[in-house]
Coordinates of C-alpha atoms in Angstrom, one line a residue:
M1275 CA -157.9 -21.7 71.0
A1276 CA -155.8 -24.6 70.6
Q1277 CA -156.0 -26.4 67.4
A1278 CA -157.0 -30.6 67.3
I1279 CA -154.1 -32.5 66.0
Q1280 CA -154.3 -36.0 64.8
G1281 CA -151.5 -38.6 65.6
P1282 CA -149.0 -38.7 68.3
L1283 CA -147.9 -35.5 69.9
D1284 CA -144.2 -36.4 69.9
E1285 CA -144.4 -36.3 65.9
T1286 CA -146.2 -33.1 65.8
V1287 CA -144.9 -29.7 65.4
F1288 CA -147.1 -26.5 66.0
S1289 CA -146.4 -23.1 64.7
D1290 CA -148.5 -19.9 64.7
P1291 CA -146.2 -17.1 63.3
G1292 CA -148.7 -14.3 63.5
W1293 CA -149.9 -14.8 67.2
A1294 CA -147.7 -12.6 69.0
V1295 CA -148.7 -9.6 66.8
R1296 CA -152.5 -10.4 66.8
N1297 CA -152.7 -10.5 70.7
G1298 CA -150.8 -7.4 71.6
W1299 CA -147.2 -9.0 72.7
G1300 CA -145.2 -7.7 69.8
C1301 CA -142.9 -10.9 70.0
L1302 CA -142.0 -13.9 72.0
H1303 CA -140.3 -13.3 75.3
I1304 CA -140.1 -14.5 78.8
N1305 CA -143.7 -12.9 79.6
S1306 CA -145.5 -14.1 76.7
I1307 CA -143.9 -17.6 75.8
L1308 CA -146.1 -19.4 78.1
H1309 CA -149.2 -17.9 76.7
Y1310 CA -148.0 -18.8 73.1
F1311 CA -147.4 -22.4 74.4
G1312 CA -151.0 -22.3 75.9
S1313 CA -152.6 -22.0 72.1
S1314 CA -150.9 -25.2 71.0
P1315 CA -152.5 -28.5 71.6
F1316 CA -149.4 -29.6 73.7
M1317 CA -150.9 -27.9 76.9
D1318 CA -153.2 -30.1 79.0
P1319 CA -156.6 -28.2 79.4
T1320 CA -156.8 -29.4 83.3
S1321 CA -153.4 -27.8 83.9
N1322 CA -153.2 -24.8 86.5
N1323 CA -151.8 -22.7 83.6
R1324 CA -154.9 -23.0 81.5
V1325 CA -157.4 -22.6 84.8
L1326 CA -155.5 -19.1 85.4
M1327 CA -155.6 -18.2 82.0
V1328 CA -159.4 -18.8 81.5
Q1329 CA -159.9 -16.9 84.9
A1330 CA -157.9 -13.9 83.6
Q1331 CA -160.5 -13.4 80.8
S1332 CA -163.0 -12.3 83.5
N1333 CA -160.6 -11.3 86.3
Q1334 CA -158.2 -8.2 86.1
D1335 CA -156.2 -9.0 88.9
T1336 CA -155.6 -12.6 87.8
W1337 CA -154.5 -11.0 84.3
N1338 CA -152.2 -8.7 86.0
R1339 CA -150.4 -11.9 87.4
I1340 CA -150.1 -14.1 84.7
I1341 CA -148.8 -11.2 82.1
D1342 CA -145.5 -11.1 84.5
Y1343 CA -143.6 -14.5 84.5
Q1344 CA -142.2 -14.0 87.9
R1345 CA -145.9 -13.4 89.4
F1346 CA -147.1 -16.3 87.2
E1347 CA -144.8 -18.7 88.5
A1348 CA -145.0 -17.7 92.0
T1349 CA -148.9 -18.4 91.6
L1350 CA -148.3 -21.9 90.2
R1351 CA -146.0 -22.7 93.1
G1352 CA -149.0 -22.0 95.4
M1353 CA -151.1 -24.4 93.5
Q1354 CA -151.3 -28.1 93.5
G1355 CA -151.5 -30.2 90.1
I1356 CA -150.2 -30.2 86.7
E1357 CA -148.1 -27.1 85.7
Y1358 CA -145.7 -25.7 82.8
V1359 CA -142.6 -23.7 83.9
V1360 CA -139.9 -22.3 81.8
T1361 CA -136.8 -24.0 82.3
G1362 CA -134.4 -22.8 79.6
T1363 CA -134.0 -19.5 77.9
P1364 CA -132.3 -18.5 74.6
Q1365 CA -128.3 -18.0 74.8
Q1366 CA -126.8 -15.0 73.6
L1367 CA -124.4 -15.4 70.8
N1368 CA -122.6 -12.3 70.3
A1369 CA -122.6 -8.7 71.6
Q1370 CA -125.0 -7.7 69.0
G1371 CA -128.0 -9.4 70.8
E1372 CA -128.6 -12.2 68.6
D1373 CA -129.4 -15.4 70.7
T1374 CA -130.4 -19.1 69.9
G1375 CA -134.2 -18.5 70.1
I1376 CA -134.5 -21.8 71.9
W1377 CA -136.8 -22.2 74.8
V1378 CA -137.3 -25.2 77.2
I1379 CA -140.7 -25.6 78.8
R1380 CA -141.5 -28.5 81.4
K1381 CA -144.6 -30.3 82.3
Q1382 CA -144.5 -31.3 85.9
N1383 CA -147.0 -32.4 88.5
R1384 CA -146.5 -30.7 92.0
R1385 CA -148.1 -32.2 95.1
K1386 CA -148.3 -30.4 98.3
R1387 CA -147.0 -32.1 101.5
P1388 CA -147.6 -30.4 105.1
G1389 CA -144.4 -29.6 107.0
A1390 CA -142.1 -30.4 104.0
Q1391 CA -141.1 -29.2 100.7
D1392 CA -143.6 -29.8 97.4
E1393 CA -143.0 -33.0 95.6
V1394 CA -142.5 -32.2 91.9
T1395 CA -142.4 -35.0 89.3
T1396 CA -141.6 -34.4 85.8
L1397 CA -144.2 -35.4 83.2
G1398 CA -142.6 -34.0 79.8
T1399 CA -140.5 -31.6 78.1
Y1400 CA -140.9 -29.3 75.2
Y1401 CA -139.0 -27.3 73.0
I1402 CA -139.7 -24.0 71.3
V1403 CA -137.2 -23.2 68.5
G1404 CA -138.1 -19.9 66.8
E1405 CA -142.1 -20.4 66.5
N1406 CA -142.1 -24.0 66.1
I1407 CA -143.0 -26.2 69.1
Y1408 CA -141.6 -29.8 69.7
Q1409 CA -142.4 -32.2 72.1
A1410 CA -139.2 -34.2 73.4
P1411 CA -139.6 -38.0 72.9
S1412 CA -139.0 -40.2 76.2
V1413 CA -136.0 -41.9 77.1
G1414 CA -137.8 -45.2 76.2
D1415 CA -138.4 -43.7 72.5
V1416 CA -134.9 -42.7 72.0
L1417 CA -133.4 -45.9 73.3
N1418 CA -135.8 -48.1 70.9
H1419 CA -135.0 -45.8 67.8
R1420 CA -131.3 -45.9 68.4
L1421 CA -131.5 -49.9 69.0
L1422 CA -133.5 -50.2 65.6
T1423 CA -131.3 -48.2 64.0
S1424 CA -128.1 -50.0 65.1
T1425 CA -129.8 -53.4 64.7
T1426 CA -130.8 -52.3 61.1
A1427 CA -127.2 -51.4 60.2
F1428 CA -125.8 -54.3 61.9
S1429 CA -128.0 -56.4 59.8
K1430 CA -126.9 -55.0 56.4
F1431 CA -123.3 -55.1 57.4
V1432 CA -123.6 -59.0 58.3
S1433 CA -125.4 -59.8 55.1
L1434 CA -122.9 -58.1 53.0
A1435 CA -120.0 -59.3 55.2
S1436 CA -121.1 -62.9 55.0
S1437 CA -120.3 -62.9 51.1
L1438 CA -116.9 -61.3 51.3
P1439 CA -114.8 -63.8 53.5
L1440 CA -112.9 -66.5 51.8
F1441 CA -110.8 -69.2 53.3
T1442 CA -108.1 -71.5 52.0
P1443 CA -105.6 -73.6 53.9
A1444 CA -102.8 -71.6 52.2
T1445 CA -103.7 -68.0 52.6
G1446 CA -106.2 -68.3 55.7
H1447 CA -109.3 -65.6 55.8
T1448 CA -109.1 -63.2 53.1
Y1449 CA -111.6 -60.6 52.6
L1450 CA -112.3 -59.4 48.9
P1451 CA -115.0 -57.8 46.7
A1452 CA -117.5 -60.2 45.2
T1453 CA -116.2 -59.6 41.9
Y1454 CA -112.9 -61.4 42.7
K1455 CA -115.0 -64.6 43.6
P1456 CA -114.2 -67.5 41.0
A1457 CA -117.3 -68.5 39.0
T1458 CA -118.8 -71.9 39.7
K1459 CA -117.5 -74.5 37.7
T1460 CA -120.1 -76.8 35.7
I1461 CA -119.3 -80.2 34.6
D1462 CA -117.9 -80.6 30.9
P1463 CA -120.6 -82.0 28.9
A1464 CA -117.8 -83.9 26.7
R1465 CA -116.5 -85.5 30.0
S1466 CA -118.2 -88.8 31.6
R1467 CA -120.4 -88.6 34.5
A1468 CA -119.3 -91.9 35.6
T1469 CA -116.4 -93.0 37.9
T1470 CA -114.1 -93.4 34.7
P1471 CA -113.8 -90.4 32.5
G1472 CA -115.0 -90.8 29.2
L1473 CA -112.8 -89.9 25.9
E1474 CA -112.5 -86.4 25.4
P1475 CA -112.3 -85.0 21.7
P1476 CA -109.0 -83.2 20.5
P1477 CA -108.8 -79.7 21.4
S1478 CA -109.7 -78.1 17.8
S1479 CA -113.2 -80.2 18.1
Q1480 CA -114.0 -79.1 21.6
A1481 CA -113.5 -75.3 20.5
S1482 CA -115.7 -75.7 17.8
I1483 CA -118.3 -77.6 19.7
S1484 CA -118.4 -75.5 22.8
Q1485 CA -120.2 -72.2 23.1
P1486 CA -118.4 -69.1 23.0
V1487 CA -117.7 -67.9 26.8
A1488 CA -118.8 -64.2 27.6
G1489 CA -116.0 -62.2 28.4
K1490 CA -116.2 -61.3 32.4
P1491 CA -116.0 -57.8 33.3
T1492 CA -112.4 -56.8 34.6
P1493 CA -112.6 -55.3 38.3
K1494 CA -111.4 -51.8 38.5
I1495 CA -108.9 -51.2 41.2
T1496 CA -109.6 -47.6 42.4
A1497 CA -107.5 -45.5 44.8
T1498 CA -109.4 -46.7 47.8
D1499 CA -108.8 -50.4 47.2
A1500 CA -105.0 -49.6 46.9
R1501 CA -104.9 -47.6 49.9
T1502 CA -107.0 -50.2 51.8
L1503 CA -104.2 -52.9 50.7
F1504 CA -101.4 -50.6 51.8
D1505 CA -102.9 -50.4 55.2
S1506 CA -103.6 -54.2 55.5
L1507 CA -100.0 -54.7 54.6
A1508 CA -98.7 -52.1 57.1
L1509 CA -101.0 -53.6 60.0
S1510 CA -99.7 -57.2 58.8
L1511 CA -96.0 -56.0 59.3
R1512 CA -96.7 -54.4 62.5
Y1513 CA -98.9 -56.8 64.2
G1514 CA -98.1 -60.0 62.4
H1515 CA -95.6 -61.5 64.8
E1516 CA -98.4 -61.0 67.8
F1517 CA -100.5 -64.1 68.8
M1518 CA -103.6 -64.2 71.0
D1519 CA -102.0 -67.2 73.1
E1520 CA -99.1 -65.3 74.2
N1521 CA -101.0 -62.2 75.5
P1522 CA -104.7 -63.2 75.9
L1523 CA -107.4 -60.9 76.9
K1524 CA -108.7 -60.4 80.5
G1525 CA -111.8 -58.9 82.1
E1526 CA -115.5 -58.7 81.3
P1527 CA -117.5 -57.1 78.2
G1528 CA -116.6 -53.4 78.5
S1529 CA -113.6 -53.6 80.5
F1530 CA -111.3 -56.0 78.5
H1531 CA -107.5 -55.5 78.9
F1532 CA -104.5 -57.4 78.1
S1533 CA -102.6 -59.7 80.5
A1534 CA -99.3 -58.0 79.8
T1535 CA -97.7 -55.4 77.9
S1536 CA -96.3 -55.7 74.4
Q1537 CA -92.7 -55.1 75.6
A1538 CA -93.2 -58.0 78.2
V1539 CA -94.4 -60.3 75.5
Y1540 CA -91.6 -59.1 73.2
E1541 CA -89.0 -60.1 76.0
Q1542 CA -90.6 -63.3 76.8
R1543 CA -90.4 -64.4 73.3
L1544 CA -86.7 -63.1 73.1
Q1545 CA -85.9 -65.3 76.2
R1546 CA -87.4 -68.3 74.4
E1547 CA -85.5 -67.7 71.5
R1548 CA -82.4 -67.5 73.5
A1549 CA -83.0 -70.4 75.3
A1550 CA -83.8 -72.4 72.2
Q1551 CA -80.6 -71.4 70.6
A1552 CA -78.5 -72.0 73.6
A1553 CA -80.0 -75.6 73.6
A1554 CA -79.1 -76.3 70.0
A1555 CA -75.5 -75.1 70.2
A1556 CA -75.1 -77.3 73.7
A1557 CA -76.3 -80.3 71.4
A1558 CA -74.1 -79.6 68.6
A1559 CA -71.2 -79.2 71.0
A1560 CA -72.0 -82.5 72.5
A1561 CA -72.4 -83.9 69.1
A1562 CA -68.8 -82.7 68.2
Q1563 CA -67.3 -83.9 71.3
S1564 CA -68.7 -87.7 70.7
A1565 CA -67.5 -87.5 67.1
P1566 CA -63.6 -88.1 67.3
S1567 CA -63.7 -91.1 69.7
T1568 CA -66.1 -92.7 67.4
Q1569 CA -63.7 -92.0 64.5
G1570 CA -60.6 -93.3 66.5
S1571 CA -62.2 -96.5 67.7
Q1572 CA -62.8 -97.3 63.9
P1573 CA -59.2 -97.4 62.7
G1574 CA -58.2 -99.3 65.8
S1575 CA -60.5 -102.2 65.0
Q1576 CA -59.1 -101.9 61.2
V1577 CA -55.9 -102.3 62.5
Q1578 CA -56.3 -105.2 65.0
S1579 CA -58.3 -107.2 62.0
A1580 CA -55.2 -106.6 59.7
V1581 CA -52.7 -107.7 62.2
G1582 CA -54.8 -110.5 63.8
T1583 CA -55.4 -112.0 60.3
P1584 CA -51.8 -113.3 58.9
M1585 CA -51.1 -113.0 55.4
R1586 CA -50.6 -116.2 53.2
D1587 CA -47.2 -115.1 51.9
E1588 CA -45.9 -114.2 55.5
G1589 CA -45.6 -118.0 56.0
R1590 CA -43.6 -118.5 53.0
D1591 CA -41.1 -115.7 53.4
K1592 CA -40.4 -116.8 56.8
P1593 CA -37.2 -118.7 57.0
S1594 CA -37.6 -122.4 58.3
P1595 CA -36.1 -123.1 61.9
G1596 CA -32.7 -125.1 61.7
R1597 CA -30.5 -126.1 64.5
K1598 CA -30.8 -124.2 67.8
G1599 CA -29.4 -120.6 67.6
S1600 CA -29.0 -120.8 63.6
E1601 CA -31.3 -119.9 60.8
G1602 CA -32.0 -122.2 58.0
K1603 CA -31.6 -120.7 54.4
P1604 CA -34.5 -120.0 52.4
K1605 CA -35.8 -122.5 50.0
A1606 CA -34.8 -121.9 46.5
K1607 CA -37.7 -120.8 44.2
R1608 CA -38.1 -123.1 41.2
R1609 CA -40.2 -122.4 38.2
K1610 CA -42.5 -124.7 37.2
S1611 CA -42.1 -126.6 33.9
K1612 CA -44.7 -125.7 31.1
A1613 CA -45.6 -128.1 28.6
P1614 CA -44.3 -127.5 25.1
T1615 CA -46.7 -125.5 22.7
S1616 CA -47.2 -125.5 19.0
P1617 CA -44.8 -123.1 17.3
S1618 CA -48.0 -121.8 15.4
T1619 CA -49.4 -120.7 18.7
P1620 CA -48.3 -117.5 19.8
I1621 CA -47.5 -117.2 23.7
A1622 CA -48.9 -114.3 25.5
A1623 CA -46.4 -112.2 26.7

């Protein structure tokens, strides 16, 4: 008789090691596996298998049909209702005859249709591993468990990762262990809390007043940290020149793809650099051509101003005009007389 088990069947394991010997089967094989399954609480008491097993206790013909699996299955096909059939047998592992010892039994509902094939609906699947019987969970239970496991792991990851990233304008986003975070600074009691800082005692008095600071444990750098740093530097050197705006992603979630290949992006960047260099060279050449004309115009203006403005001495050295066709003699230069000085006053040389 099947034992009554408390709790969900998909969380139950049934095993009866001495069943095959007690019932004269010797071991579990294709003819006895359904009878062993019938001794477990997994078999529905209203199923066709259970009805035939009960009838076989008082009917020899029925017993002869259910002790052979081929005849047992043929009898079940001729009936309508819930039935259990073997859909998987143990697979042989080697030439010595060892097998996996795994049986697969399916629970299904058969409905007869006149003039057509029977309609068979699967209701459940069971596994027999050795002498242990398990009920396979439903697809909904599997998805629920997987989603719950993934959500729990992701929640732990988010809570752990939220304390790791640091951002500064100089370095950007960095991810360091929590031990590398600087401690929160507190306000020095010697400094005024007002807008204007108060007077501070000299360093010697501060050292005597302040409490001794406990030494912070120095974080240890392991081989894994060094390897992670090396990999980060390698990735930075390899992909540091790539930008999302140059090669954006296209598509939908699950089918993302880059808009261009890395080689095409590199060639476009190289063309832009060459165009920028050519423009800079053209601007430099234009500036070099305009420089001589500017320099040549400046000395000319200086010469014109020098020629256009006569010197005072030029009018003096120029001879005065005489008669027509003759030149007058230049005037004799006379030395102006100076007042006599005292003999005791030396004259500056």
